[in-house]
mmCIF file of C-alpha atoms in Angstrom:
data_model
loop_
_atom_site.group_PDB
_atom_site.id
_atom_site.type_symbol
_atom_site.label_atom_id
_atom_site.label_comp_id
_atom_site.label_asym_id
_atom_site.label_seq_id
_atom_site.Cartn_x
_atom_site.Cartn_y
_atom_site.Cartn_z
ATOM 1 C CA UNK A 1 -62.198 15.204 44.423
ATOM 2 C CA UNK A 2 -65.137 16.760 43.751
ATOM 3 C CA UNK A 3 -64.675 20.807 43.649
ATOM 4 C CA UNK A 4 -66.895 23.190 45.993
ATOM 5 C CA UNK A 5 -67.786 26.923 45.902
ATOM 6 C CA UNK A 6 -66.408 26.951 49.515
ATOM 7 C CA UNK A 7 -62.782 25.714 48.501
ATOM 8 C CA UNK A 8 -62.788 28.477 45.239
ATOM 9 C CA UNK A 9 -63.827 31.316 47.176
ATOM 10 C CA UNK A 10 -61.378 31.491 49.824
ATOM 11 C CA UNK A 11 -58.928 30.699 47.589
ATOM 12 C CA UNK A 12 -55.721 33.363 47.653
ATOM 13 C CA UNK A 13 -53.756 34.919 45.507
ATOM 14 C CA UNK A 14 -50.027 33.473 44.480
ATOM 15 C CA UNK A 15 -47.344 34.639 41.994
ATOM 16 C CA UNK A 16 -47.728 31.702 40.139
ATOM 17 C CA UNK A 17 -51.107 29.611 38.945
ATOM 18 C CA UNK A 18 -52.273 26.880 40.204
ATOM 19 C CA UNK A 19 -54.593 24.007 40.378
ATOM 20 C CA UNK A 20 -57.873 22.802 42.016
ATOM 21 C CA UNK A 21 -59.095 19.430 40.693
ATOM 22 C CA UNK A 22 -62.755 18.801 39.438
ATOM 23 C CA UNK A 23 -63.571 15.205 39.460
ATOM 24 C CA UNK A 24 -67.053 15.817 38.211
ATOM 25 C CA UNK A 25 -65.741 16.573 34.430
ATOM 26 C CA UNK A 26 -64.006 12.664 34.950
ATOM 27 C CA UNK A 27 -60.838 13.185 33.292
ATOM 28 C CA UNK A 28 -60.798 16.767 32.713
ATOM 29 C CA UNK A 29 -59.365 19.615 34.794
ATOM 30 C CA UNK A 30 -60.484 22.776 36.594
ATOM 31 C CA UNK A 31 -57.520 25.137 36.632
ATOM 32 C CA UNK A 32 -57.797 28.225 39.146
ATOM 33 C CA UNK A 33 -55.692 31.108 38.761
ATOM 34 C CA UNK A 34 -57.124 33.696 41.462
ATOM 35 C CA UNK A 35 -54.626 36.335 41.123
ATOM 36 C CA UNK A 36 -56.279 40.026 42.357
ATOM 37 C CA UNK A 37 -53.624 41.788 41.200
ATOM 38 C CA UNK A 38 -55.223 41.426 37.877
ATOM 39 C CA UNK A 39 -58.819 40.688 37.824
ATOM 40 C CA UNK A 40 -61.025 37.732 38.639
ATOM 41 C CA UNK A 41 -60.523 34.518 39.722
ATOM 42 C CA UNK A 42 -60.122 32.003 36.226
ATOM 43 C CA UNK A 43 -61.843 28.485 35.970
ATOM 44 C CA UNK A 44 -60.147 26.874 33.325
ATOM 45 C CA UNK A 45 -61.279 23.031 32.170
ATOM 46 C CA UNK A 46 -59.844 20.994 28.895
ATOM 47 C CA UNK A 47 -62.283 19.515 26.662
ATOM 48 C CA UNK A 48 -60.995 15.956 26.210
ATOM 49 C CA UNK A 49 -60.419 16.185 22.695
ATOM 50 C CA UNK A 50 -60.052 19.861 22.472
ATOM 51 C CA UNK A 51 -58.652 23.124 23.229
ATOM 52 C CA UNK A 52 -58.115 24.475 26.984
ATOM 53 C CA UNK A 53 -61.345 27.711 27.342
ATOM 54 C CA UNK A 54 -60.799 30.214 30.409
ATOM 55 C CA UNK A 55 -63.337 31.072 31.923
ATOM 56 C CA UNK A 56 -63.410 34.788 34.266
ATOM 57 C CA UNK A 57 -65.297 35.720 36.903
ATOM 58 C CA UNK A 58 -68.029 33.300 36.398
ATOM 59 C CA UNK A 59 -69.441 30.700 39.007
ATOM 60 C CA UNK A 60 -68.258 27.143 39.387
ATOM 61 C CA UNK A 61 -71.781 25.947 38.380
ATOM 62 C CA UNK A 62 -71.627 28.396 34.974
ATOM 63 C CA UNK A 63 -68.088 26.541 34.174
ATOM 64 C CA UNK A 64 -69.448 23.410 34.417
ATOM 65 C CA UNK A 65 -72.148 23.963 32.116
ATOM 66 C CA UNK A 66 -70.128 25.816 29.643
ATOM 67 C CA UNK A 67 -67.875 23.024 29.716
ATOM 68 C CA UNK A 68 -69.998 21.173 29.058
ATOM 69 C CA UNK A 69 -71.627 22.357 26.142
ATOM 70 C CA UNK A 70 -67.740 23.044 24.617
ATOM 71 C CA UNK A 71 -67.481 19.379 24.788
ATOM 72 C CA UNK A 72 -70.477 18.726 22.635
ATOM 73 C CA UNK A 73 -69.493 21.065 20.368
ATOM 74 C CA UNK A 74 -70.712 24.694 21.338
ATOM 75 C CA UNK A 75 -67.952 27.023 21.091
ATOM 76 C CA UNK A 76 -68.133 29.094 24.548
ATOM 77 C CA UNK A 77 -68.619 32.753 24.139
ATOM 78 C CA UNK A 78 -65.170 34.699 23.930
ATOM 79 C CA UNK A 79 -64.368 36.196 27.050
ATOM 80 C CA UNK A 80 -62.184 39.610 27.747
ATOM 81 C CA UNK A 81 -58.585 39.356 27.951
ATOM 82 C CA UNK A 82 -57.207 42.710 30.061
ATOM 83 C CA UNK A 83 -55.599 45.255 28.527
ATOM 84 C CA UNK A 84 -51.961 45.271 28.249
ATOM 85 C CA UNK A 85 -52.054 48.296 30.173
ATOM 86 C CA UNK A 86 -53.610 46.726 32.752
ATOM 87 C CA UNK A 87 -51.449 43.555 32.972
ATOM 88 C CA UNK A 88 -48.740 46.002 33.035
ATOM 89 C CA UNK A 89 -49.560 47.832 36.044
ATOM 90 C CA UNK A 90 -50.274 44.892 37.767
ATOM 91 C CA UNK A 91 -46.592 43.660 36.745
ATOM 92 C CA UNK A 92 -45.386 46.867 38.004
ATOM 93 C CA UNK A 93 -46.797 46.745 41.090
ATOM 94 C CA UNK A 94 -45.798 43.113 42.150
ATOM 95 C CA UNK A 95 -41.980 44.263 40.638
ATOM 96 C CA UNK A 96 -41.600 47.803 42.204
ATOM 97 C CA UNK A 97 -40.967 46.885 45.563
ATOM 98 C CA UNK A 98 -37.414 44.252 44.082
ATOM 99 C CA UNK A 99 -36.481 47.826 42.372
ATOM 100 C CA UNK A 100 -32.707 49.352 43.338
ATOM 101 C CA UNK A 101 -34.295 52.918 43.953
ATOM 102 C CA UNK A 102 -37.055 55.061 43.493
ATOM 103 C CA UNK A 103 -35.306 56.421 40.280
ATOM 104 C CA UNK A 104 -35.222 53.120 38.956
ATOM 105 C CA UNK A 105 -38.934 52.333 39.996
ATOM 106 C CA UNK A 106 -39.876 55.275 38.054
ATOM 107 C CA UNK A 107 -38.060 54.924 34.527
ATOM 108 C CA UNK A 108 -39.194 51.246 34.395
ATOM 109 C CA UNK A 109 -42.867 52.825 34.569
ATOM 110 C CA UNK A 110 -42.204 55.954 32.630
ATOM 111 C CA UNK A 111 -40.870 54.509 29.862
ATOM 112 C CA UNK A 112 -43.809 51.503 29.189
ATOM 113 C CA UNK A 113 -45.976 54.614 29.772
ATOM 114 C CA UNK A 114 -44.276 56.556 27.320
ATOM 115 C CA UNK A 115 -43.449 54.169 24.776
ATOM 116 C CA UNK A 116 -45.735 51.843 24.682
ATOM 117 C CA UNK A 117 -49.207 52.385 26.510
ATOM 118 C CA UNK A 118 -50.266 55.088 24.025
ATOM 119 C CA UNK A 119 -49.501 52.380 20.610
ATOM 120 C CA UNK A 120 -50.661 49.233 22.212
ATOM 121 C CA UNK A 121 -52.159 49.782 26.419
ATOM 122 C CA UNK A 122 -55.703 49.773 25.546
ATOM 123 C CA UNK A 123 -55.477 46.204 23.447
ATOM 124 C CA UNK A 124 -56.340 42.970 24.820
ATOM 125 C CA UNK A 125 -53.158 41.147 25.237
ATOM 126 C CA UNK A 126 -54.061 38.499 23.560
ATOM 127 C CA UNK A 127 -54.629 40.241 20.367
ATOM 128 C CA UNK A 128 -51.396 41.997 20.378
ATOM 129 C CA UNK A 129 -49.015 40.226 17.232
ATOM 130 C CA UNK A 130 -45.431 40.655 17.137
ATOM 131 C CA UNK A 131 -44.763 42.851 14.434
ATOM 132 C CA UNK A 132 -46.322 45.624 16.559
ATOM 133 C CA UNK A 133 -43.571 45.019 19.172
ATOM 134 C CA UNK A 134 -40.973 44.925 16.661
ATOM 135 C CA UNK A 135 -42.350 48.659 16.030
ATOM 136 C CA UNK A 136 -42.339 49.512 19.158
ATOM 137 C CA UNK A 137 -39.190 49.197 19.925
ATOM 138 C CA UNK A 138 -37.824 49.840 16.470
ATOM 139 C CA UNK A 139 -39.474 53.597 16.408
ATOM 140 C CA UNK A 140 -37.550 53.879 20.351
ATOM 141 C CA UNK A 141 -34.241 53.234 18.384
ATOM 142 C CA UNK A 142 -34.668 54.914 15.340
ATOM 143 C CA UNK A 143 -35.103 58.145 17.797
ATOM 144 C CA UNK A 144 -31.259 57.562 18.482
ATOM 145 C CA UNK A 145 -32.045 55.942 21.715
ATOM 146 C CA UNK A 146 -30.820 52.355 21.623
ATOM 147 C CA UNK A 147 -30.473 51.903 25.051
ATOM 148 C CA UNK A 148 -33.670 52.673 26.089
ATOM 149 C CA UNK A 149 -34.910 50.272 23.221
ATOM 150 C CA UNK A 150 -33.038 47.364 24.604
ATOM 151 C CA UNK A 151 -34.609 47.834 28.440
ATOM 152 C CA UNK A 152 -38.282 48.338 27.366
ATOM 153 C CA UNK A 153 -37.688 45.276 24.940
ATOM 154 C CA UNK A 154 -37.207 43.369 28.107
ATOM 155 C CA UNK A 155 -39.521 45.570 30.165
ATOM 156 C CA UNK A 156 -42.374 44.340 27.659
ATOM 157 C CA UNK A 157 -41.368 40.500 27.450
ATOM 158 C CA UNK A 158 -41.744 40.668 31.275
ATOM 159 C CA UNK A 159 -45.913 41.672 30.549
ATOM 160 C CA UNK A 160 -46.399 39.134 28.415
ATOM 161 C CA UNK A 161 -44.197 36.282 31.193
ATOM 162 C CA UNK A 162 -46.544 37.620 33.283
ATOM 163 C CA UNK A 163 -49.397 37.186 31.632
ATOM 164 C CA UNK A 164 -48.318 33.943 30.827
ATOM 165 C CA UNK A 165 -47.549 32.712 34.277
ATOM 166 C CA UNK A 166 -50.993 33.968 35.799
ATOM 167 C CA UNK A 167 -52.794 31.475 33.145
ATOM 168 C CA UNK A 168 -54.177 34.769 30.621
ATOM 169 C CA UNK A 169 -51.936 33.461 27.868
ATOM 170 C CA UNK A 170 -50.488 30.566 26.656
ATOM 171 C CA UNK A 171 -47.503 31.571 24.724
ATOM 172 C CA UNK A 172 -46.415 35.052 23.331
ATOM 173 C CA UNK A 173 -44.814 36.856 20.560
ATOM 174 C CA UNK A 174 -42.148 39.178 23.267
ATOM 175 C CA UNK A 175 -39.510 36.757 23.480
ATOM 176 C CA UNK A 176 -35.917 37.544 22.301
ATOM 177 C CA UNK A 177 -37.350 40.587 21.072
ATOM 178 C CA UNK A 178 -34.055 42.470 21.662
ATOM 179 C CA UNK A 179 -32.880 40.347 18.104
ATOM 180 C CA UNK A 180 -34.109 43.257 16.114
ATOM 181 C CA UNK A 181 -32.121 46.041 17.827
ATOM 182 C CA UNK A 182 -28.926 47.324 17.070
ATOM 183 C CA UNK A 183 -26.070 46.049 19.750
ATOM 184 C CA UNK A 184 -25.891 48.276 22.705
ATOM 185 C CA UNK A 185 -22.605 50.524 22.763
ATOM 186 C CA UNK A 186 -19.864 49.293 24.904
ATOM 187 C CA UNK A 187 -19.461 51.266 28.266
ATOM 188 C CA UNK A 188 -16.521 52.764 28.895
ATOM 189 C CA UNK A 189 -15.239 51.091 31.621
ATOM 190 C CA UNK A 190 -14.567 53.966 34.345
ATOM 191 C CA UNK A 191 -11.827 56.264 34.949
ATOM 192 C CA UNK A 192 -8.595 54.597 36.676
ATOM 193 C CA UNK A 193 -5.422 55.617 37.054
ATOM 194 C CA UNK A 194 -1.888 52.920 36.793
ATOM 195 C CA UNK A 195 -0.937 51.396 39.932
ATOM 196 C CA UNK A 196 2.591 53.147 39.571
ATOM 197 C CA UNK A 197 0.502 56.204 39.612
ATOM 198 C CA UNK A 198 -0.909 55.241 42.997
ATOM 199 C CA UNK A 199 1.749 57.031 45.169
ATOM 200 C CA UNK A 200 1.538 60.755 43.355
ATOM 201 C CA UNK A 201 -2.484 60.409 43.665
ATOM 202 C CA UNK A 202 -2.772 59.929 47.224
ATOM 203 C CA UNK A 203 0.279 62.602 47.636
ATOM 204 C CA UNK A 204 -1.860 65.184 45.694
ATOM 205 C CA UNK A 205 -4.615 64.527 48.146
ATOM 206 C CA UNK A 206 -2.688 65.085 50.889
ATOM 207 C CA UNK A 207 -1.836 67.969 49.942
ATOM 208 C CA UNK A 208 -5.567 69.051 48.879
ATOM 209 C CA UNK A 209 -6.845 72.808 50.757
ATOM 210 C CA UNK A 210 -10.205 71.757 51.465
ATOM 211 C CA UNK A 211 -9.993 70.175 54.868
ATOM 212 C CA UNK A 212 -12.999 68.017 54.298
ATOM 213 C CA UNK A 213 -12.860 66.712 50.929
ATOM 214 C CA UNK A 214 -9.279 65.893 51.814
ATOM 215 C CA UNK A 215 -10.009 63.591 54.763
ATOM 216 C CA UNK A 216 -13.231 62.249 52.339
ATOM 217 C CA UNK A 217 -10.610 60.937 49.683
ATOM 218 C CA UNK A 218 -8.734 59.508 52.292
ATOM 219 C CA UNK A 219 -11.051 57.608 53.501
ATOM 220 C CA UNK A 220 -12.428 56.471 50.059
ATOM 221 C CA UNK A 221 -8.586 55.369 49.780
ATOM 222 C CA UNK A 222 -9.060 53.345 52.914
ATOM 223 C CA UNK A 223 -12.602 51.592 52.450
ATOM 224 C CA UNK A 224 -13.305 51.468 48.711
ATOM 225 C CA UNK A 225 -17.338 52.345 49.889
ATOM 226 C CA UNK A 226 -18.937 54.030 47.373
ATOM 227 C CA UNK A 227 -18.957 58.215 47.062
ATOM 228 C CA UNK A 228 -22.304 57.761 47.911
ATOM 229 C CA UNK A 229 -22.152 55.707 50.702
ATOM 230 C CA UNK A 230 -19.513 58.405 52.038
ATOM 231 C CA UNK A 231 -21.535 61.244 51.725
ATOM 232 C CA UNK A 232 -24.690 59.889 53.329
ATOM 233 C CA UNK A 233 -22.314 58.701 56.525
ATOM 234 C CA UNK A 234 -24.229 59.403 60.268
ATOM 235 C CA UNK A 235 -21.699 59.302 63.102
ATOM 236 C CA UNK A 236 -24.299 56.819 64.667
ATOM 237 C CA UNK A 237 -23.302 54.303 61.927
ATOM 238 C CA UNK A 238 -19.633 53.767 63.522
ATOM 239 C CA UNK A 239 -19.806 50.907 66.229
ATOM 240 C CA UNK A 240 -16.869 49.097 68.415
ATOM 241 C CA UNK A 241 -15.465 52.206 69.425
ATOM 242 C CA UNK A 242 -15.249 53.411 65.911
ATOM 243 C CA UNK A 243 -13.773 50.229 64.296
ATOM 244 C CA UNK A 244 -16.363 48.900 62.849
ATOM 245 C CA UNK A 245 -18.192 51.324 59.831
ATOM 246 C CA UNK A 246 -21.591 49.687 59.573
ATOM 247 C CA UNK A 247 -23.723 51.252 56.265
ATOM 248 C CA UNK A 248 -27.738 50.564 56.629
ATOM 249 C CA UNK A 249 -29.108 48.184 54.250
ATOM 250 C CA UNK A 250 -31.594 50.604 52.496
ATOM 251 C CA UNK A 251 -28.262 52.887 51.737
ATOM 252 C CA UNK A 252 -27.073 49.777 49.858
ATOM 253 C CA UNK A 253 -27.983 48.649 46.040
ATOM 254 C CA UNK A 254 -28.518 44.726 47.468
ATOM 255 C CA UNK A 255 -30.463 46.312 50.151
ATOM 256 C CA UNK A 256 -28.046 44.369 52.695
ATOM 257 C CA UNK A 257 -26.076 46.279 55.621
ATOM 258 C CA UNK A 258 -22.645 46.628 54.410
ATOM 259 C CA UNK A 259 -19.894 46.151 57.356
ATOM 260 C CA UNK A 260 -16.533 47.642 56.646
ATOM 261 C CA UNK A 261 -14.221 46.954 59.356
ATOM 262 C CA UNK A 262 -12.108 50.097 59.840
ATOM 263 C CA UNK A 263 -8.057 50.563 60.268
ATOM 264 C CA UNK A 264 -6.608 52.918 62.817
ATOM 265 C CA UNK A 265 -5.970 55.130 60.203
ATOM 266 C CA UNK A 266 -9.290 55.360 58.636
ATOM 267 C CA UNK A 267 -10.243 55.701 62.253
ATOM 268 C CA UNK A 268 -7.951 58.909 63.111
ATOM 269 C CA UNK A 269 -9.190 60.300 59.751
ATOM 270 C CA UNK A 270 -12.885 59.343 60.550
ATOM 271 C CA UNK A 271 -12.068 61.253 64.196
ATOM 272 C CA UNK A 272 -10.072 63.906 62.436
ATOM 273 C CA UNK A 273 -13.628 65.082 60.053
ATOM 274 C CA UNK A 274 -16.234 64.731 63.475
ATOM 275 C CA UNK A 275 -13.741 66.949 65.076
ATOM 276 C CA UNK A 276 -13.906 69.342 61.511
ATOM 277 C CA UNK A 277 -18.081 69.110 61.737
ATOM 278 C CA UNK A 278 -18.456 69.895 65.367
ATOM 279 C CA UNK A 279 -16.139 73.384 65.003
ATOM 280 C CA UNK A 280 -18.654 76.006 65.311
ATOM 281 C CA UNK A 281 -18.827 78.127 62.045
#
């Protein structure tokens, strides 16, 4: 069908591009990509022997005509990409909110800010090659920190997969960056004690002096929650009489209410430390 000003303006934003069809360019394409979380709306049309032109912020009417003339041979003026910085915050902002924590949401931030926004923000992303990247991340692991290389290695293919996905790009020179890194050192896996050891640990606890920390281990012993998860408990959590430990979603990693259903003896112990908190003094 034939493609109005009325049915591009209203058009919303979506994660992904998509298209609106232009039959007045016959067998060519109009491809819009309104996406305000980085800039204008694109028009994007393929010549039909040549190469795909974007472009931004221009009217449907100014497309056409550029189009046009690209298909009689005029090369269309070169239009500005966005920065990487600015494809970055827009990335950021759509990604923040799927973040474990507000610690989390800030290191993914600090570190692009950090590492790469000074070497390569202000540059259109287009322009940027990948030997630069390999640089980037190369200098963050040559400062002893390969870790942090490996994360903003993936931090920075995510950009450019965005970039790609809202129709600025068409391919990119971030993927499988984390090739030119050393391997990541292999995490100790936590501290755990043999199973025949079992019956002395919990016996040890018992016999722990601090009244509260001993009934917390106990209870630890009797859920598996996390420490965390034990240390944030509200008395208003415990439903069914007290059988039933219910944990709010936003005290959870998955952001999912966690249910633990409670024995009688986690529930004397869980009775024994409100009794302990009410005491005066």
């Amino acid at each position: 069908m034939t493609l109005t000003v009325r049915a591009v303006e209203p058009a919303k934003p979506r994660d992904k591009g998509y298209k609106l069809a232009d039959s007045v360019w016959g067998c060519t394409f109009t491809s819009l990509r309104p996406v305000a979380r980085v800039g204008a709306p694109t028009i994007c049309a393929r010549a039909k022997a040549g190469n795909a032109h974007r472009w931004p912020d221009v009217s449907l009417a100014e497309a056409r005509k550029t189009h046009a003339a690209a298909r009689d041979g005029v090369v269309p003026a070169a239009v500005a990409v966005p920065s990487f910085e600015t494809i970055a915050r827009a990335w950021l902002k759509l990604k923040r909110p799927s973040l474990s924590n507000g610690k989390h949401q800030s290191q993914v931030a600090n570190t692009l800010e950090r590492f790469v926004f000074p070497k390569i923000g202000k540059r259109p992303i287009d322009t940027i090659h990948r030997p630069e990247l390999v640089d980037v991340v190369q200098a963050v692991q040559l400062d002893g920190r390969v870790e942090t290389a490996h994360r903003l290695a993936g931090r920075i293919a995510a950009v450019f997969d965005y970039a790609q996905d809202v129709g600025l790009i068409d391919s990119h020179p971030a993927s499988h960056l984390v090739r030119v890194l050393h391997s990541r050192k292999v995490k100790k896996p936590m501290a755990s004690i043999a199973p025949a050891e079992a019956g002395a640990l919990m016996r040890a606890i018992t016999d722990y002096d601090e009244p509260v920390t001993r009934l917390g281990l106990q209870l630890l012993a009797h859920t598996f929650v996390r420490v965390g998860e034990l240390r944030a408990m509200r008395w208003c959590e415990f439903k069914e009489d007290g059988a039933v430990w219910v944990i709010p979603a936003e005290r959870m990693k998955l952001r999912l209410p966690h249910v633990v259903p409670l024995s009688l003896q986690a529930q004397a112990i869980v009775g024994q430390l409100r009794l302990l908190c009410m005491k005066p003094g």
